[in-house]
């Protein structure tokens, strides 16, 4: 395991590549704990922050799991489904010919929960993320409630025009081009708060779609959770052999 400090490739990318090799090795692939972060960062001759950035990427790919007081563990391989090309919500709706309106739009600055802080690599407990909450849908009724948390390193002020397409805003105003989205889809019954947002009854079925969005230089940009009315959202995967 060796990091080349003279290589123009970012250190966290080199660390990620080394961790991927470890995950595939006979010693670790069946679920063994990795060395602790102090030991591993010393072996690689990088800072713990740089190492944690690489680990966070693999945690959100479902290759590693991290638990306080236990450590970072390789996840046994299972079957993973996904899509190769993705679109923003606005692009998806435009492609389907659906005209979208905002029913609610709220902006706040909040301290992120542990999972979100880990995704962004936030260590300072006083750090706040800009949080964008939107209820969106057809003109007749809403069908999705979005909560988006943005990397606190992005100098968002809250004064931006968030009625604009989000990724267009990030690219044109902050020179951030999003490239990769990793997603998780789950289902549950709507609690009262979500039911009110989506104008459905409590315990009606909803789909939850988490998106972990990265920039073209592989830095985390957005942690997004979408709560969809189950009668208005179908998730399709096309797989080719």
Tab-separated table of C-alpha atoms in Angstrom:
chain	number	residue	atom	x	y	z
A	1	UNK	CA	0.000	0.000	0.000
A	2	UNK	CA	1.704	3.144	-1.179
A	3	UNK	CA	0.584	6.704	-1.923
A	4	UNK	CA	2.628	8.626	-4.490
A	5	UNK	CA	2.755	12.252	-3.309
A	6	UNK	CA	4.328	13.267	-6.615
A	7	UNK	CA	1.433	11.860	-8.614
A	8	UNK	CA	-1.003	14.563	-9.850
A	9	UNK	CA	-3.885	12.225	-9.001
A	10	UNK	CA	-5.580	13.488	-5.780
A	11	UNK	CA	-4.477	11.684	-2.609
A	12	UNK	CA	-8.015	10.670	-1.649
A	13	UNK	CA	-8.470	9.002	-5.060
A	14	UNK	CA	-5.218	7.089	-4.628
A	15	UNK	CA	-6.354	6.043	-1.134
A	16	UNK	CA	-9.724	4.948	-2.533
A	17	UNK	CA	-7.996	2.787	-5.164
A	18	UNK	CA	-5.860	1.118	-2.482
A	19	UNK	CA	-8.936	0.457	-0.325
A	20	UNK	CA	-10.699	-1.107	-3.314
A	21	UNK	CA	-7.747	-3.489	-3.707
A	22	UNK	CA	-7.990	-4.376	-0.002
A	23	UNK	CA	-11.725	-5.027	-0.311
A	24	UNK	CA	-11.087	-7.482	-3.164
A	25	UNK	CA	-8.269	-9.304	-1.376
A	26	UNK	CA	-8.814	-12.755	0.133
A	27	UNK	CA	-8.021	-11.410	3.589
A	28	UNK	CA	-10.780	-8.778	3.644
A	29	UNK	CA	-13.474	-9.665	1.112
A	30	UNK	CA	-15.475	-11.838	3.521
A	31	UNK	CA	-16.188	-9.052	5.973
A	32	UNK	CA	-13.013	-8.374	7.972
A	33	UNK	CA	-12.457	-5.098	9.838
A	34	UNK	CA	-9.992	-2.686	8.243
A	35	UNK	CA	-7.097	-1.336	10.337
A	36	UNK	CA	-8.190	1.669	12.413
A	37	UNK	CA	-7.985	5.108	10.793
A	38	UNK	CA	-4.908	6.245	12.737
A	39	UNK	CA	-2.960	3.135	11.770
A	40	UNK	CA	-4.149	3.166	8.157
A	41	UNK	CA	-3.441	6.888	7.621
A	42	UNK	CA	0.085	6.383	9.000
A	43	UNK	CA	0.652	3.413	6.699
A	44	UNK	CA	-0.472	5.435	3.706
A	45	UNK	CA	1.285	8.622	4.878
A	46	UNK	CA	-1.824	10.773	4.467
A	47	UNK	CA	-4.020	12.744	6.857
A	48	UNK	CA	-7.025	11.150	8.533
A	49	UNK	CA	-9.277	13.660	6.729
A	50	UNK	CA	-7.962	12.474	3.353
A	51	UNK	CA	-8.393	8.839	4.360
A	52	UNK	CA	-11.901	9.499	5.666
A	53	UNK	CA	-12.888	11.077	2.334
A	54	UNK	CA	-11.912	7.836	0.569
A	55	UNK	CA	-13.677	5.685	3.164
A	56	UNK	CA	-16.858	7.792	2.948
A	57	UNK	CA	-17.020	7.193	-0.800
A	58	UNK	CA	-16.861	3.423	-0.326
A	59	UNK	CA	-19.346	3.485	2.555
A	60	UNK	CA	-21.916	5.144	0.306
A	61	UNK	CA	-21.196	2.642	-2.461
A	62	UNK	CA	-22.146	-0.081	-0.010
A	63	UNK	CA	-18.663	-1.625	0.006
A	64	UNK	CA	-17.775	-0.643	3.584
A	65	UNK	CA	-19.761	-0.111	6.761
A	66	UNK	CA	-18.656	2.040	9.669
A	67	UNK	CA	-19.869	1.827	13.252
A	68	UNK	CA	-18.791	3.893	16.232
A	69	UNK	CA	-16.740	1.913	18.722
A	70	UNK	CA	-16.350	-0.987	16.270
A	71	UNK	CA	-14.540	0.322	13.194
A	72	UNK	CA	-14.782	0.081	9.416
A	73	UNK	CA	-15.739	-3.280	7.988
A	74	UNK	CA	-15.873	-4.741	4.495
A	75	UNK	CA	-19.411	-5.689	3.483
A	76	UNK	CA	-19.856	-9.173	2.079
A	77	UNK	CA	-20.665	-8.979	-1.596
A	78	UNK	CA	-24.277	-9.177	-2.653
A	79	UNK	CA	-26.254	-8.356	-5.772
A	80	UNK	CA	-26.332	-4.657	-6.621
A	81	UNK	CA	-28.644	-3.155	-9.225
A	82	UNK	CA	-28.345	0.320	-10.678
A	83	UNK	CA	-28.418	2.574	-13.698
A	84	UNK	CA	-25.556	3.932	-15.743
A	85	UNK	CA	-27.109	7.241	-16.785
A	86	UNK	CA	-29.073	9.541	-14.544
A	87	UNK	CA	-31.046	12.744	-14.845
A	88	UNK	CA	-31.995	15.496	-12.448
A	89	UNK	CA	-35.643	15.578	-11.370
A	90	UNK	CA	-36.336	18.525	-13.701
A	91	UNK	CA	-34.733	16.668	-16.620
A	92	UNK	CA	-36.726	13.515	-15.832
A	93	UNK	CA	-40.002	15.427	-15.818
A	94	UNK	CA	-39.126	17.348	-18.974
A	95	UNK	CA	-38.334	14.076	-20.745
A	96	UNK	CA	-41.732	12.719	-19.680
A	97	UNK	CA	-43.491	15.891	-20.823
A	98	UNK	CA	-44.731	16.700	-17.311
A	99	UNK	CA	-44.996	20.340	-16.275
A	100	UNK	CA	-43.830	20.757	-12.671
A	101	UNK	CA	-44.721	23.372	-10.075
A	102	UNK	CA	-43.355	24.069	-6.591
A	103	UNK	CA	-45.972	23.862	-3.842
A	104	UNK	CA	-43.465	24.706	-1.092
A	105	UNK	CA	-39.867	25.899	-1.005
A	106	UNK	CA	-37.958	26.395	2.245
A	107	UNK	CA	-34.303	27.272	2.856
A	108	UNK	CA	-32.474	26.885	6.157
A	109	UNK	CA	-29.014	26.256	7.583
A	110	UNK	CA	-28.839	23.182	9.811
A	111	UNK	CA	-26.260	21.058	11.607
A	112	UNK	CA	-26.188	17.775	9.652
A	113	UNK	CA	-26.974	14.432	11.267
A	114	UNK	CA	-24.102	11.970	11.632
A	115	UNK	CA	-24.741	10.088	8.379
A	116	UNK	CA	-24.873	13.317	6.379
A	117	UNK	CA	-21.826	14.770	8.156
A	118	UNK	CA	-19.886	11.589	7.321
A	119	UNK	CA	-20.887	11.868	3.660
A	120	UNK	CA	-19.481	15.407	3.453
A	121	UNK	CA	-16.523	14.661	5.742
A	122	UNK	CA	-17.689	17.287	8.262
A	123	UNK	CA	-15.881	17.064	11.600
A	124	UNK	CA	-16.703	20.383	13.274
A	125	UNK	CA	-19.974	19.860	15.146
A	126	UNK	CA	-20.893	23.539	14.743
A	127	UNK	CA	-20.733	23.385	10.917
A	128	UNK	CA	-24.086	23.969	9.200
A	129	UNK	CA	-25.268	22.865	5.770
A	130	UNK	CA	-27.664	24.724	3.549
A	131	UNK	CA	-30.861	22.664	3.452
A	132	UNK	CA	-33.377	23.055	0.638
A	133	UNK	CA	-36.861	21.586	1.163
A	134	UNK	CA	-39.300	21.466	-1.732
A	135	UNK	CA	-42.735	19.987	-2.307
A	136	UNK	CA	-43.163	19.495	-6.049
A	137	UNK	CA	-45.676	17.951	-8.393
A	138	UNK	CA	-48.146	18.434	-11.208
A	139	UNK	CA	-50.265	21.557	-11.191
A	140	UNK	CA	-53.164	19.532	-9.742
A	141	UNK	CA	-51.377	17.923	-6.769
A	142	UNK	CA	-47.922	17.374	-5.215
A	143	UNK	CA	-46.238	13.995	-5.507
A	144	UNK	CA	-42.739	14.416	-4.081
A	145	UNK	CA	-41.179	16.044	-1.028
A	146	UNK	CA	-37.436	16.673	-1.408
A	147	UNK	CA	-34.878	17.486	1.271
A	148	UNK	CA	-31.442	18.426	-0.090
A	149	UNK	CA	-28.346	18.969	2.055
A	150	UNK	CA	-25.393	20.693	0.363
A	151	UNK	CA	-21.698	20.382	1.085
A	152	UNK	CA	-20.829	23.260	3.462
A	153	UNK	CA	-17.694	23.932	1.391
A	154	UNK	CA	-19.963	25.257	-1.380
A	155	UNK	CA	-20.393	28.983	-0.583
A	156	UNK	CA	-24.196	28.968	-0.909
A	157	UNK	CA	-25.789	31.992	0.774
A	158	UNK	CA	-29.475	31.072	0.717
A	159	UNK	CA	-30.151	34.090	-1.511
A	160	UNK	CA	-29.888	32.047	-4.721
A	161	UNK	CA	-32.870	31.616	-7.033
A	162	UNK	CA	-33.764	28.005	-6.248
A	163	UNK	CA	-36.620	28.056	-8.731
A	164	UNK	CA	-33.868	27.569	-11.327
A	165	UNK	CA	-32.785	23.997	-12.217
A	166	UNK	CA	-30.532	23.074	-9.303
A	167	UNK	CA	-27.534	21.619	-11.122
A	168	UNK	CA	-27.639	24.408	-13.692
A	169	UNK	CA	-27.395	26.874	-10.784
A	170	UNK	CA	-24.415	25.053	-9.260
A	171	UNK	CA	-22.596	24.888	-12.585
A	172	UNK	CA	-23.185	28.459	-13.745
A	173	UNK	CA	-22.904	30.228	-10.383
A	174	UNK	CA	-20.309	28.079	-8.586
A	175	UNK	CA	-18.512	26.199	-11.378
A	176	UNK	CA	-19.564	22.837	-9.899
A	177	UNK	CA	-20.515	20.185	-12.439
A	178	UNK	CA	-22.284	17.156	-11.004
A	179	UNK	CA	-21.425	13.854	-12.620
A	180	UNK	CA	-22.294	10.852	-10.447
A	181	UNK	CA	-25.419	9.936	-8.497
A	182	UNK	CA	-25.582	6.847	-6.291
A	183	UNK	CA	-29.101	5.910	-5.255
A	184	UNK	CA	-30.998	3.890	-2.682
A	185	UNK	CA	-34.702	3.056	-3.121
A	186	UNK	CA	-36.914	1.842	-0.276
A	187	UNK	CA	-40.615	1.725	0.589
A	188	UNK	CA	-42.618	2.401	3.723
A	189	UNK	CA	-45.925	3.807	4.974
A	190	UNK	CA	-46.302	7.555	5.192
A	191	UNK	CA	-46.126	9.150	8.610
A	192	UNK	CA	-48.441	12.059	9.328
A	193	UNK	CA	-45.922	14.800	8.427
A	194	UNK	CA	-45.075	13.305	5.003
A	195	UNK	CA	-48.737	12.451	4.327
A	196	UNK	CA	-49.682	16.098	4.852
A	197	UNK	CA	-46.944	17.282	2.488
A	198	UNK	CA	-48.051	14.873	-0.266
A	199	UNK	CA	-51.788	15.283	0.350
A	200	UNK	CA	-52.314	11.592	1.066
A	201	UNK	CA	-53.552	9.681	4.097
A	202	UNK	CA	-51.242	8.568	6.922
A	203	UNK	CA	-50.079	4.974	6.308
A	204	UNK	CA	-50.544	5.290	2.550
A	205	UNK	CA	-47.523	3.744	0.748
A	206	UNK	CA	-44.609	5.968	-0.270
A	207	UNK	CA	-41.271	5.370	-1.977
A	208	UNK	CA	-38.083	6.878	-0.587
A	209	UNK	CA	-35.254	7.682	-2.948
A	210	UNK	CA	-31.866	8.744	-1.568
A	211	UNK	CA	-29.338	10.314	-3.888
A	212	UNK	CA	-25.663	10.810	-3.099
A	213	UNK	CA	-24.418	13.278	-5.692
A	214	UNK	CA	-20.753	13.845	-6.604
A	215	UNK	CA	-19.030	16.443	-8.765
A	216	UNK	CA	-16.894	15.666	-11.805
A	217	UNK	CA	-13.796	15.757	-9.545
A	218	UNK	CA	-15.424	13.159	-7.280
A	219	UNK	CA	-16.302	15.436	-4.350
A	220	UNK	CA	-19.632	15.087	-2.508
A	221	UNK	CA	-22.046	17.845	-3.499
A	222	UNK	CA	-25.572	16.926	-2.385
A	223	UNK	CA	-27.285	14.466	-0.051
A	224	UNK	CA	-30.867	14.270	-1.267
A	225	UNK	CA	-33.900	12.436	0.096
A	226	UNK	CA	-37.101	12.272	-1.962
A	227	UNK	CA	-40.420	11.023	-0.571
A	228	UNK	CA	-42.714	10.039	-3.447
A	229	UNK	CA	-46.376	9.127	-3.566
A	230	UNK	CA	-46.357	5.466	-4.575
A	231	UNK	CA	-49.212	6.046	-7.014
A	232	UNK	CA	-47.136	8.629	-8.915
A	233	UNK	CA	-43.657	7.147	-9.149
A	234	UNK	CA	-42.253	4.071	-10.881
A	235	UNK	CA	-38.546	3.259	-10.798
A	236	UNK	CA	-37.320	1.416	-13.870
A	237	UNK	CA	-33.969	-0.320	-14.316
A	238	UNK	CA	-32.777	-1.606	-17.665
A	239	UNK	CA	-30.013	-4.209	-17.489
A	240	UNK	CA	-28.145	-5.563	-20.495
A	241	UNK	CA	-25.921	-8.627	-20.596
